[in-house]
Coordinates of N, CA, C and O in Angstrom, one line a residue:
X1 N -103.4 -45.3 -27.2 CA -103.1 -45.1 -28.6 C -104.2 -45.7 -29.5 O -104.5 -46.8 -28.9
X2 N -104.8 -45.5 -30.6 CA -105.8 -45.4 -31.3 C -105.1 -46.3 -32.5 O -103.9 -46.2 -32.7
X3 N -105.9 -47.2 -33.1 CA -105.9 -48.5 -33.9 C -104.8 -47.6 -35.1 O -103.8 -48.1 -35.6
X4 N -105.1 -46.6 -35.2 CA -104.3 -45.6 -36.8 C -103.3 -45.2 -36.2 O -102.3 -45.9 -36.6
X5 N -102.9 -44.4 -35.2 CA -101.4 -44.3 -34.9 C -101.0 -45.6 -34.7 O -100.1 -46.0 -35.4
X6 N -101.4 -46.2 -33.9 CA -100.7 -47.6 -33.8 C -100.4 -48.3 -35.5 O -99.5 -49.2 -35.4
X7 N -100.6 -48.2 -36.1 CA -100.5 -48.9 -37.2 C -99.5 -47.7 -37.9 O -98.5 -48.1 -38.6
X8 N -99.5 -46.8 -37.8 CA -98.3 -46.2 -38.4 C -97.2 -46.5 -37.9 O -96.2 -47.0 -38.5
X9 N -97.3 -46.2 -36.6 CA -96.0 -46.3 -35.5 C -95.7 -47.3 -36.2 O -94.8 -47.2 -37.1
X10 N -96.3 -48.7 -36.1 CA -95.8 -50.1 -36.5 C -95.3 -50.0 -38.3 O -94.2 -50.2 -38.8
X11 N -96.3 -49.6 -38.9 CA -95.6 -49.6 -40.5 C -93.8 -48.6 -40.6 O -92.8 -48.7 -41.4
X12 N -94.0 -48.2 -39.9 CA -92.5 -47.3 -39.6 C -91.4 -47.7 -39.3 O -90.3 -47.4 -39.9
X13 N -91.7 -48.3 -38.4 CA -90.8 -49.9 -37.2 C -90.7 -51.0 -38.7 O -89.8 -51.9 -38.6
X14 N -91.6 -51.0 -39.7 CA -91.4 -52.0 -40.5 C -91.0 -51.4 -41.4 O -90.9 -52.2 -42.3
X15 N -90.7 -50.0 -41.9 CA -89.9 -49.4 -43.1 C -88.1 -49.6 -42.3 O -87.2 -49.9 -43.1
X16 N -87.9 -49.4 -41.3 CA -87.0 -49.2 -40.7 C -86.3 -50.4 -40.9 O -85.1 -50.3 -41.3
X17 N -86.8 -51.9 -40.5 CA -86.1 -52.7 -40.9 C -86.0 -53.7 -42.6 O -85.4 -54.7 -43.0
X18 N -87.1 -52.9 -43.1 CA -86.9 -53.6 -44.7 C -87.6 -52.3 -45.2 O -88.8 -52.3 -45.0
X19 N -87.0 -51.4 -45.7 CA -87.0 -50.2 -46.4 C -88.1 -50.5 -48.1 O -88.8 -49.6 -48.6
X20 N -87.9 -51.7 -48.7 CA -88.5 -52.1 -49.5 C -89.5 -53.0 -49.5 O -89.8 -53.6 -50.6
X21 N -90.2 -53.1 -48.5 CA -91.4 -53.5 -48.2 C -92.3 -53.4 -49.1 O -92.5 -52.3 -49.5
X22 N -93.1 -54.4 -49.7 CA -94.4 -54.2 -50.5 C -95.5 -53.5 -50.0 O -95.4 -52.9 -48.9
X23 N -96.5 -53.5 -50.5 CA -98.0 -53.2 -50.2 C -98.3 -55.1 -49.7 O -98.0 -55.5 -48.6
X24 N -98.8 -55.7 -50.6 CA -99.2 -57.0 -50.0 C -98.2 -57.6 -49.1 O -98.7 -58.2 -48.2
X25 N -97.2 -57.5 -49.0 CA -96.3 -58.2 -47.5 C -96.8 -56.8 -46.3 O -96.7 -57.3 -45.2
X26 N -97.0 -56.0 -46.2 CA -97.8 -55.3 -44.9 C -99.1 -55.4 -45.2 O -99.7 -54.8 -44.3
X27 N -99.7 -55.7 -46.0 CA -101.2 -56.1 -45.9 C -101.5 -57.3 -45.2 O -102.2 -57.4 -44.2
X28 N -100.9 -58.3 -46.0 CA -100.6 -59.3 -44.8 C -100.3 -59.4 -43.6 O -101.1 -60.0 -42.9
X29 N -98.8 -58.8 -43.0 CA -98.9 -58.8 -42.0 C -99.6 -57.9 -41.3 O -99.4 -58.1 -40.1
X30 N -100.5 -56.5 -41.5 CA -101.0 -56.1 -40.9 C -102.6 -56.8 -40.3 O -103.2 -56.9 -39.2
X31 N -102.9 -57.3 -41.6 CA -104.0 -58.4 -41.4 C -104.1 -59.2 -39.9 O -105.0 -59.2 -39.1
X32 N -102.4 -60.1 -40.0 CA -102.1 -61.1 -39.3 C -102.1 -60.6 -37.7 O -102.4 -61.5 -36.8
X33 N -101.9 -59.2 -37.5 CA -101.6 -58.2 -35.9 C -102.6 -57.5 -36.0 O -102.3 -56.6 -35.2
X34 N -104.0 -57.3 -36.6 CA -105.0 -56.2 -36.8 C -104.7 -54.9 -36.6 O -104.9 -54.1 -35.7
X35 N -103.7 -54.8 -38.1 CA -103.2 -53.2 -38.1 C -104.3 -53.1 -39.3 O -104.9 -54.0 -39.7
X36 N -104.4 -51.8 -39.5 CA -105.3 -51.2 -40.6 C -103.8 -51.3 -42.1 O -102.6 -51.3 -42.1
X37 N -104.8 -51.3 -43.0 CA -104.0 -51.8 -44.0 C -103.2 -50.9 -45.0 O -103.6 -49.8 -44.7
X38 N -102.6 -50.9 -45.7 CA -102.2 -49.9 -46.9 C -103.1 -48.9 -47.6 O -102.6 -47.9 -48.0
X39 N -103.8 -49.1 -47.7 CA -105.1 -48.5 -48.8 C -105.6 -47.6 -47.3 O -105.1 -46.5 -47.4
X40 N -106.4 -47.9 -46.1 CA -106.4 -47.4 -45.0 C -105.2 -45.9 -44.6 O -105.4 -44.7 -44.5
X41 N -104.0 -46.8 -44.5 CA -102.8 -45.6 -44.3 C -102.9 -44.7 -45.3 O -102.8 -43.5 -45.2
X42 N -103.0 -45.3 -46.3 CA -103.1 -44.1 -48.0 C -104.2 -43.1 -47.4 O -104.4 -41.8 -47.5
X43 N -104.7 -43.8 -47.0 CA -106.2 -42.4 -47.2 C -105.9 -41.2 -46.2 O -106.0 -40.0 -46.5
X44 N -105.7 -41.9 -44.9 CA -105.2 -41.2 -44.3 C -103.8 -40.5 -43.7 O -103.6 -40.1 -42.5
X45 N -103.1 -40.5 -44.8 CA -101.5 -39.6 -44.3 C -101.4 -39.2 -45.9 O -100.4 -38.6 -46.1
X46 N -102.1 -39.4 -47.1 CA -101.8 -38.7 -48.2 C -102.9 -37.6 -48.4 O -104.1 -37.8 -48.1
X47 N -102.4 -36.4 -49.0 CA -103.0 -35.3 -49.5 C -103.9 -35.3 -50.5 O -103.1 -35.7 -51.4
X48 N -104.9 -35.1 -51.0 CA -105.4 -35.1 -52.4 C -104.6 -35.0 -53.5 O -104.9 -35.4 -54.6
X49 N -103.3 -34.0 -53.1 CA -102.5 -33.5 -54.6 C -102.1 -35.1 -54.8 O -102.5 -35.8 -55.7
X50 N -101.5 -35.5 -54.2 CA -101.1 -36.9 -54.1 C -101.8 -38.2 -54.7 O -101.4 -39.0 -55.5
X51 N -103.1 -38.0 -54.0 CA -104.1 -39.0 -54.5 C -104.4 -38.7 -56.4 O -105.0 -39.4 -57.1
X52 N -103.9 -37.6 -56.7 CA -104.1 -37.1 -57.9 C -102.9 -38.1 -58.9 O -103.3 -38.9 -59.7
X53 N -101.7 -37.9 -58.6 CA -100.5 -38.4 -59.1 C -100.5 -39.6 -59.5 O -100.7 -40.6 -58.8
X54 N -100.1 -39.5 -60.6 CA -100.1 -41.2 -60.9 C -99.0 -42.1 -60.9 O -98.4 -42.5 -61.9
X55 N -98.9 -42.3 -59.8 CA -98.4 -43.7 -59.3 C -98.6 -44.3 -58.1 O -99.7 -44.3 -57.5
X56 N -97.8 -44.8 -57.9 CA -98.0 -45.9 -56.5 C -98.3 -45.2 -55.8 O -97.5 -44.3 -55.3
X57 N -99.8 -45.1 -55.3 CA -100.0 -45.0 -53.7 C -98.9 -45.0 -52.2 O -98.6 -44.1 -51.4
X58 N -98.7 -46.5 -52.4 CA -97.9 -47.2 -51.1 C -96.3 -46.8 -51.4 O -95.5 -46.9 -50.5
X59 N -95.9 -46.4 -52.6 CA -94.5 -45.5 -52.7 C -94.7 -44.6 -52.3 O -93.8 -44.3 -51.5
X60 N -95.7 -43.7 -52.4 CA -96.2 -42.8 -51.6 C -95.7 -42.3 -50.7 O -94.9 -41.5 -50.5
X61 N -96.6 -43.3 -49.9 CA -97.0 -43.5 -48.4 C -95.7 -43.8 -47.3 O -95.5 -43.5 -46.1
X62 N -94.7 -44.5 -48.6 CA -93.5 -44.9 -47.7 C -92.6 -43.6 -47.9 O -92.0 -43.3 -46.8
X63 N -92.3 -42.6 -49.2 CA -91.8 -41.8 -49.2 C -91.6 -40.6 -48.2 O -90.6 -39.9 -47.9
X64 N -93.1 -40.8 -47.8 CA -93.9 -39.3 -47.4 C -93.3 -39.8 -45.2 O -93.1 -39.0 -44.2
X65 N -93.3 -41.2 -45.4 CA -93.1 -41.7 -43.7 C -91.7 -42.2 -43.8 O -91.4 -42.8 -42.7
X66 N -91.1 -42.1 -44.4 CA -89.3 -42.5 -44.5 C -88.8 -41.7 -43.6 O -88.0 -42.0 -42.6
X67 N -89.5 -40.2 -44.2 CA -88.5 -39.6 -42.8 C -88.4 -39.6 -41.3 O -87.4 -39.5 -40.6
X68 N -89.6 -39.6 -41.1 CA -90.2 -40.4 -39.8 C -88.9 -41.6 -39.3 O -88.1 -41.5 -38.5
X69 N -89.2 -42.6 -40.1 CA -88.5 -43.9 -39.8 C -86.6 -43.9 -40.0 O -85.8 -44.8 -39.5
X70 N -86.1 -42.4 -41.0 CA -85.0 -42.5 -40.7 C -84.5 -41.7 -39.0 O -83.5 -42.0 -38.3
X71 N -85.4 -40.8 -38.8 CA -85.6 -39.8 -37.4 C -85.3 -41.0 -36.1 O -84.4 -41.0 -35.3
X72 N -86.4 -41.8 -36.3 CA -86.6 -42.5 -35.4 C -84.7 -43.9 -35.3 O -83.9 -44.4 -34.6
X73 N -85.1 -43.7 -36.5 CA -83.6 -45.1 -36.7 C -82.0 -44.3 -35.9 O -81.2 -44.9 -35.2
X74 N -82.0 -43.1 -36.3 CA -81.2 -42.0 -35.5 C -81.1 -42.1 -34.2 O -80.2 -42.8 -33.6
X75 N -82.1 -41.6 -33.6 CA -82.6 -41.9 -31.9 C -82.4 -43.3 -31.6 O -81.9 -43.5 -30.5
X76 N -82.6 -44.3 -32.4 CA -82.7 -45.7 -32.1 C -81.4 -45.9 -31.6 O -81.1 -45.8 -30.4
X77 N -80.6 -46.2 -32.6 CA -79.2 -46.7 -32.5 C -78.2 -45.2 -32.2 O -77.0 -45.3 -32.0

């Protein structure tokens, strides 16, 4: 698995248990586990129409992978 899925997989696993996660508390801790960072995941899982829109990036980012992390929370438990 490749440094960017891995780092999603993992930011997912970390929407899953704190749904309101910051940008700087996963910058940090991605820092801390050498995940690629917020701004990194932005670039790569948001669309241009997106990058257009003005607001949060990393609301974004979490909106757009929620589903993901509720899919997975399903299967989990």
């Amino acid at each position: 698995m490749n440094y960017l899925e891995r780092s999603k997989k993992i930011f997912i696993d970390a929407l899953m248990k704190e749904p309101e996660i910051t940008r700087e508390k996963w910058d940090e801790y991605a820092h801390e586990n050498y995940l690629y960072s917020a701004l990194t995941l932005e670039a790569h899982y948001l669309t241009d129409n997106e990058w257009e829109k003005d607001t949060s990036k990393f609301e974004l980012l979490k909106k757009k992978l929620m589903p993901l992390a509720e899919k997975r929370k399903k299967w989990w438990y």
